[in-house]
Amino acid sequence: MTEAELRAENERLKASNNKLAQMLKRMTDKLDEGRRELMATGWDTAVNEADSRWSIGAASASKLKADNPYRKPVIDLSGAMICKVDEG
């Protein structure tokens, strides 16, 4: 292969890799969204069960449902910087 052909192949592979990375990111986000919705539903179901078994009260149940951590926004740490700790 000539240098030009190698450069063209390299560009093609980089573009293909980028497409795969984007697809994987979208799939991961979709799976995480589904997992969080499943956990949120489980939280709400547990609150309903607690209210029916132990009569925790409508106000307490409403507060617990409002405080459902799986329905709160996720903190995005993707741009966070990682600092090395000097162990010396």
mmCIF file of N, CA and C in Angstrom:
data_model
loop_
_atom_site.group_PDB
_atom_site.id
_atom_site.type_symbol
_atom_site.label_atom_id
_atom_site.label_comp_id
_atom_site.label_asym_id
_atom_site.label_seq_id
_atom_site.Cartn_x
_atom_site.Cartn_y
_atom_site.Cartn_z
ATOM 1 N N MET A 1 0.838 -1.186 0.000
ATOM 2 C CA MET A 1 0.000 0.000 0.000
ATOM 3 C C MET A 1 0.883 1.250 0.000
ATOM 4 N N THR A 2 0.402 2.213 -0.694
ATOM 5 C CA THR A 2 1.133 3.480 -0.703
ATOM 6 C C THR A 2 0.776 4.282 0.544
ATOM 7 N N GLU A 3 1.555 5.315 0.768
ATOM 8 C CA GLU A 3 1.300 6.170 1.930
ATOM 9 C C GLU A 3 -0.086 6.816 1.848
ATOM 10 N N ALA A 4 -0.472 7.226 0.657
ATOM 11 C CA ALA A 4 -1.793 7.854 0.462
ATOM 12 C C ALA A 4 -2.912 6.856 0.759
ATOM 13 N N GLU A 5 -2.723 5.622 0.335
ATOM 14 C CA GLU A 5 -3.726 4.592 0.595
ATOM 15 C C GLU A 5 -3.817 4.299 2.097
ATOM 16 N N LEU A 6 -2.663 4.257 2.756
ATOM 17 C CA LEU A 6 -2.658 4.032 4.207
ATOM 18 C C LEU A 6 -3.346 5.174 4.948
ATOM 19 N N ARG A 7 -3.110 6.397 4.534
ATOM 20 C CA ARG A 7 -3.767 7.547 5.161
ATOM 21 C C ARG A 7 -5.282 7.490 4.948
ATOM 22 N N ALA A 8 -5.700 7.139 3.738
ATOM 23 C CA ALA A 8 -7.130 7.028 3.441
ATOM 24 C C ALA A 8 -7.771 5.926 4.276
ATOM 25 N N GLU A 9 -7.072 4.799 4.386
ATOM 26 C CA GLU A 9 -7.588 3.689 5.206
ATOM 27 C C GLU A 9 -7.659 4.088 6.674
ATOM 28 N N ASN A 10 -6.659 4.817 7.147
ATOM 29 C CA ASN A 10 -6.645 5.289 8.520
ATOM 30 C C ASN A 10 -7.838 6.211 8.776
ATOM 31 N N GLU A 11 -8.112 7.118 7.868
ATOM 32 C CA GLU A 11 -9.259 8.030 8.011
ATOM 33 C C GLU A 11 -10.574 7.256 8.005
ATOM 34 N N ARG A 12 -10.674 6.265 7.121
ATOM 35 C CA ARG A 12 -11.889 5.440 7.061
ATOM 36 C C ARG A 12 -12.095 4.694 8.383
ATOM 37 N N LEU A 13 -11.027 4.139 8.930
ATOM 38 C CA LEU A 13 -11.113 3.403 10.188
ATOM 39 C C LEU A 13 -11.443 4.337 11.355
ATOM 40 N N LYS A 14 -10.882 5.537 11.367
ATOM 41 C CA LYS A 14 -11.196 6.499 12.430
ATOM 42 C C LYS A 14 -12.674 6.893 12.372
ATOM 43 N N ALA A 15 -13.197 7.116 11.164
ATOM 44 C CA ALA A 15 -14.610 7.478 11.018
ATOM 45 C C ALA A 15 -15.508 6.326 11.466
ATOM 46 N N SER A 16 -15.138 5.119 11.098
ATOM 47 C CA SER A 16 -15.903 3.941 11.501
ATOM 48 C C SER A 16 -15.876 3.761 13.019
ATOM 49 N N ASN A 17 -14.718 3.949 13.618
ATOM 50 C CA ASN A 17 -14.564 3.844 15.067
ATOM 51 C C ASN A 17 -15.416 4.897 15.775
ATOM 52 N N ASN A 18 -15.430 6.110 15.237
ATOM 53 C CA ASN A 18 -16.222 7.183 15.822
ATOM 54 C C ASN A 18 -17.714 6.845 15.778
ATOM 55 N N LYS A 19 -18.178 6.296 14.654
ATOM 56 C CA LYS A 19 -19.583 5.908 14.538
ATOM 57 C C LYS A 19 -19.930 4.822 15.557
ATOM 58 N N LEU A 20 -19.045 3.844 15.703
ATOM 59 C CA LEU A 20 -19.277 2.773 16.677
ATOM 60 C C LEU A 20 -19.306 3.311 18.103
ATOM 61 N N ALA A 21 -18.411 4.240 18.411
ATOM 62 C CA ALA A 21 -18.370 4.825 19.754
ATOM 63 C C ALA A 21 -19.656 5.590 20.046
ATOM 64 N N GLN A 22 -20.150 6.338 19.065
ATOM 65 C CA GLN A 22 -21.395 7.077 19.253
ATOM 66 C C GLN A 22 -22.574 6.131 19.436
ATOM 67 N N MET A 23 -22.598 5.046 18.665
ATOM 68 C CA MET A 23 -23.664 4.062 18.782
ATOM 69 C C MET A 23 -23.636 3.408 20.168
ATOM 70 N N LEU A 24 -22.457 3.065 20.636
ATOM 71 C CA LEU A 24 -22.311 2.451 21.954
ATOM 72 C C LEU A 24 -22.764 3.407 23.054
ATOM 73 N N LYS A 25 -22.422 4.681 22.929
ATOM 74 C CA LYS A 25 -22.835 5.694 23.907
ATOM 75 C C LYS A 25 -24.360 5.802 23.948
ATOM 76 N N ARG A 26 -24.999 5.851 22.774
ATOM 77 C CA ARG A 26 -26.469 5.928 22.733
ATOM 78 C C ARG A 26 -27.101 4.692 23.360
ATOM 79 N N MET A 27 -26.551 3.518 23.065
ATOM 80 C CA MET A 27 -27.086 2.274 23.630
ATOM 81 C C MET A 27 -26.928 2.261 25.147
ATOM 82 N N THR A 28 -25.774 2.697 25.627
ATOM 83 C CA THR A 28 -25.515 2.743 27.066
ATOM 84 C C THR A 28 -26.479 3.705 27.755
ATOM 85 N N ASP A 29 -26.680 4.870 27.163
ATOM 86 C CA ASP A 29 -27.612 5.851 27.733
ATOM 87 C C ASP A 29 -29.033 5.294 27.794
ATOM 88 N N LYS A 30 -29.441 4.605 26.729
ATOM 89 C CA LYS A 30 -30.788 4.033 26.687
ATOM 90 C C LYS A 30 -30.953 2.940 27.751
ATOM 91 N N LEU A 31 -29.938 2.097 27.908
ATOM 92 C CA LEU A 31 -29.998 1.056 28.936
ATOM 93 C C LEU A 31 -30.050 1.664 30.336
ATOM 94 N N ASP A 32 -29.252 2.697 30.565
ATOM 95 C CA ASP A 32 -29.241 3.341 31.878
ATOM 96 C C ASP A 32 -30.581 4.024 32.157
ATOM 97 N N GLU A 33 -31.148 4.644 31.142
ATOM 98 C CA GLU A 33 -32.461 5.275 31.298
ATOM 99 C C GLU A 33 -33.518 4.231 31.679
ATOM 100 N N GLY A 34 -33.477 3.079 31.022
ATOM 101 C CA GLY A 34 -34.409 2.001 31.338
ATOM 102 C C GLY A 34 -34.199 1.454 32.747
ATOM 103 N N ARG A 35 -32.931 1.315 33.135
ATOM 104 C CA ARG A 35 -32.614 0.821 34.486
ATOM 105 C C ARG A 35 -33.140 1.785 35.536
ATOM 106 N N ARG A 36 -32.914 3.093 35.329
ATOM 107 C CA ARG A 36 -33.379 4.092 36.298
ATOM 108 C C ARG A 36 -34.912 4.099 36.386
ATOM 109 N N GLU A 37 -35.592 3.945 35.260
ATOM 110 C CA GLU A 37 -37.054 3.918 35.283
ATOM 111 C C GLU A 37 -37.555 2.684 36.031
ATOM 112 N N LEU A 38 -36.901 1.554 35.834
ATOM 113 C CA LEU A 38 -37.262 0.332 36.553
ATOM 114 C C LEU A 38 -37.056 0.501 38.053
ATOM 115 N N MET A 39 -35.927 1.093 38.443
ATOM 116 C CA MET A 39 -35.658 1.332 39.863
ATOM 117 C C MET A 39 -36.661 2.335 40.450
ATOM 118 N N ALA A 40 -37.017 3.360 39.692
ATOM 119 C CA ALA A 40 -37.986 4.360 40.159
ATOM 120 C C ALA A 40 -39.353 3.714 40.384
ATOM 121 N N THR A 41 -39.733 2.841 39.477
ATOM 122 C CA THR A 41 -41.008 2.136 39.617
ATOM 123 C C THR A 41 -40.983 1.237 40.846
ATOM 124 N N GLY A 42 -39.859 0.564 41.071
ATOM 125 C CA GLY A 42 -39.715 -0.279 42.264
ATOM 126 C C GLY A 42 -39.799 0.534 43.544
ATOM 127 N N TRP A 43 -39.193 1.714 43.555
ATOM 128 C CA TRP A 43 -39.246 2.610 44.715
ATOM 129 C C TRP A 43 -40.700 2.969 45.020
ATOM 130 N N ASP A 44 -41.424 3.412 43.992
ATOM 131 C CA ASP A 44 -42.824 3.809 44.177
ATOM 132 C C ASP A 44 -43.674 2.629 44.653
ATOM 133 N N THR A 45 -43.413 1.454 44.116
ATOM 134 C CA THR A 45 -44.144 0.255 44.520
ATOM 135 C C THR A 45 -43.859 -0.084 45.980
ATOM 136 N N ALA A 46 -42.610 0.051 46.398
ATOM 137 C CA ALA A 46 -42.245 -0.213 47.797
ATOM 138 C C ALA A 46 -42.940 0.775 48.734
ATOM 139 N N VAL A 47 -43.037 2.035 48.327
ATOM 140 C CA VAL A 47 -43.733 3.035 49.144
ATOM 141 C C VAL A 47 -45.215 2.673 49.252
ATOM 142 N N ASN A 48 -45.828 2.285 48.143
ATOM 143 C CA ASN A 48 -47.238 1.877 48.170
ATOM 144 C C ASN A 48 -47.444 0.674 49.081
ATOM 145 N N GLU A 49 -46.526 -0.285 49.009
ATOM 146 C CA GLU A 49 -46.619 -1.491 49.852
ATOM 147 C C GLU A 49 -46.455 -1.125 51.325
ATOM 148 N N ALA A 50 -45.512 -0.238 51.617
ATOM 149 C CA ALA A 50 -45.313 0.197 53.009
ATOM 150 C C ALA A 50 -46.566 0.884 53.540
ATOM 151 N N ASP A 51 -47.189 1.684 52.707
ATOM 152 C CA ASP A 51 -48.414 2.374 53.133
ATOM 153 C C ASP A 51 -49.546 1.385 53.363
ATOM 154 N N SER A 52 -49.663 0.384 52.497
ATOM 155 C CA SER A 52 -50.757 -0.582 52.678
ATOM 156 C C SER A 52 -50.512 -1.504 53.875
ATOM 157 N N ARG A 53 -49.259 -1.867 54.152
ATOM 158 C CA ARG A 53 -48.967 -2.764 55.272
ATOM 159 C C ARG A 53 -48.930 -2.052 56.618
ATOM 160 N N TRP A 54 -48.306 -0.879 56.642
ATOM 161 C CA TRP A 54 -48.053 -0.220 57.918
ATOM 162 C C TRP A 54 -48.750 1.129 58.051
ATOM 163 N N SER A 55 -49.571 1.473 57.079
ATOM 164 C CA SER A 55 -50.313 2.740 57.102
ATOM 165 C C SER A 55 -49.403 3.916 57.452
ATOM 166 N N ILE A 56 -48.421 4.154 56.598
ATOM 167 C CA ILE A 56 -47.481 5.242 56.864
ATOM 168 C C ILE A 56 -48.113 6.611 56.609
ATOM 169 N N GLY A 57 -49.251 6.627 55.977
ATOM 170 C CA GLY A 57 -49.974 7.872 55.753
ATOM 171 C C GLY A 57 -49.711 8.445 54.372
ATOM 172 N N ALA A 58 -50.740 9.109 53.868
ATOM 173 C CA ALA A 58 -50.656 9.659 52.518
ATOM 174 C C ALA A 58 -49.562 10.724 52.415
ATOM 175 N N ALA A 59 -49.421 11.548 53.453
ATOM 176 C CA ALA A 59 -48.410 12.617 53.417
ATOM 177 C C ALA A 59 -47.002 12.024 53.381
ATOM 178 N N SER A 60 -46.761 11.007 54.209
ATOM 179 C CA SER A 60 -45.437 10.365 54.219
ATOM 180 C C SER A 60 -45.169 9.653 52.902
ATOM 181 N N ALA A 61 -46.185 8.985 52.387
ATOM 182 C CA ALA A 61 -46.022 8.278 51.116
ATOM 183 C C ALA A 61 -45.740 9.275 49.993
ATOM 184 N N SER A 62 -46.453 10.377 49.986
ATOM 185 C CA SER A 62 -46.230 11.399 48.953
ATOM 186 C C SER A 62 -44.823 11.968 49.050
ATOM 187 N N LYS A 63 -44.348 12.216 50.273
ATOM 188 C CA LYS A 63 -42.997 12.747 50.447
ATOM 189 C C LYS A 63 -41.955 11.739 49.982
ATOM 190 N N LEU A 64 -42.142 10.475 50.341
ATOM 191 C CA LEU A 64 -41.197 9.443 49.909
ATOM 192 C C LEU A 64 -41.174 9.321 48.387
ATOM 193 N N LYS A 65 -42.334 9.395 47.758
ATOM 194 C CA LYS A 65 -42.382 9.318 46.293
ATOM 195 C C LYS A 65 -41.723 10.542 45.665
ATOM 196 N N ALA A 66 -41.943 11.708 46.269
ATOM 197 C CA ALA A 66 -41.321 12.935 45.748
ATOM 198 C C ALA A 66 -39.802 12.891 45.908
ATOM 199 N N ASP A 67 -39.324 12.177 46.926
ATOM 200 C CA ASP A 67 -37.885 12.071 47.183
ATOM 201 C C ASP A 67 -37.240 10.873 46.473
ATOM 202 N N ASN A 68 -37.956 10.260 45.546
ATOM 203 C CA ASN A 68 -37.455 9.106 44.805
ATOM 204 C C ASN A 68 -36.137 9.473 44.111
ATOM 205 N N PRO A 69 -35.016 8.897 44.561
ATOM 206 C CA PRO A 69 -33.718 9.284 43.991
ATOM 207 C C PRO A 69 -33.561 8.898 42.520
ATOM 208 N N TYR A 70 -34.327 7.930 42.050
ATOM 209 C CA TYR A 70 -34.208 7.481 40.670
ATOM 210 C C TYR A 70 -34.957 8.389 39.700
ATOM 211 N N ARG A 71 -35.752 9.310 40.229
ATOM 212 C CA ARG A 71 -36.445 10.276 39.385
ATOM 213 C C ARG A 71 -35.736 11.633 39.404
ATOM 214 N N LYS A 72 -34.672 11.733 40.150
ATOM 215 C CA LYS A 72 -33.904 12.981 40.215
ATOM 216 C C LYS A 72 -32.849 12.978 39.106
ATOM 217 N N PRO A 73 -32.424 14.166 38.683
ATOM 218 C CA PRO A 73 -31.406 14.224 37.627
ATOM 219 C C PRO A 73 -30.090 13.587 38.068
ATOM 220 N N VAL A 74 -29.403 13.016 37.114
ATOM 221 C CA VAL A 74 -28.109 12.400 37.365
ATOM 222 C C VAL A 74 -27.039 13.473 37.204
ATOM 223 N N ILE A 75 -26.113 13.519 38.136
ATOM 224 C CA ILE A 75 -25.012 14.475 38.053
ATOM 225 C C ILE A 75 -24.033 13.985 36.994
ATOM 226 N N ASP A 76 -23.738 14.841 36.039
ATOM 227 C CA ASP A 76 -22.830 14.478 34.957
ATOM 228 C C ASP A 76 -21.393 14.782 35.375
ATOM 229 N N LEU A 77 -20.625 13.742 35.565
ATOM 230 C CA LEU A 77 -19.229 13.900 35.946
ATOM 231 C C LEU A 77 -18.288 13.604 34.782
ATOM 232 N N SER A 78 -18.829 13.542 33.578
ATOM 233 C CA SER A 78 -18.001 13.173 32.430
ATOM 234 C C SER A 78 -16.908 14.190 32.152
ATOM 235 N N GLY A 79 -17.109 15.441 32.552
ATOM 236 C CA GLY A 79 -16.098 16.456 32.322
ATOM 237 C C GLY A 79 -15.215 16.713 33.532
ATOM 238 N N ALA A 80 -15.408 15.905 34.576
ATOM 239 C CA ALA A 80 -14.634 16.104 35.800
ATOM 240 C C ALA A 80 -13.170 15.756 35.553
ATOM 241 N N MET A 81 -12.311 16.520 36.191
ATOM 242 C CA MET A 81 -10.878 16.253 36.058
ATOM 243 C C MET A 81 -10.441 15.275 37.135
ATOM 244 N N ILE A 82 -9.549 14.409 36.756
ATOM 245 C CA ILE A 82 -9.007 13.432 37.694
ATOM 246 C C ILE A 82 -7.612 13.919 38.107
ATOM 247 N N CYS A 83 -7.416 14.049 39.385
ATOM 248 C CA CYS A 83 -6.117 14.521 39.887
ATOM 249 C C CYS A 83 -5.410 13.356 40.570
ATOM 250 N N LYS A 84 -4.139 13.235 40.297
ATOM 251 C CA LYS A 84 -3.345 12.203 40.964
ATOM 252 C C LYS A 84 -2.952 12.720 42.345
ATOM 253 N N VAL A 85 -3.009 11.818 43.305
ATOM 254 C CA VAL A 85 -2.606 12.163 44.667
ATOM 255 C C VAL A 85 -1.157 11.753 44.828
ATOM 256 N N ASP A 86 -0.375 12.660 45.353
ATOM 257 C CA ASP A 86 1.038 12.373 45.601
ATOM 258 C C ASP A 86 1.134 11.434 46.794
ATOM 259 N N GLU A 87 1.616 10.235 46.554
ATOM 260 C CA GLU A 87 1.704 9.248 47.613
ATOM 261 C C GLU A 87 3.034 9.328 48.352
ATOM 262 N N GLY A 88 3.911 10.226 47.952
ATOM 263 C CA GLY A 88 5.241 10.314 48.555
ATOM 264 C C GLY A 88 5.218 11.181 49.729
#
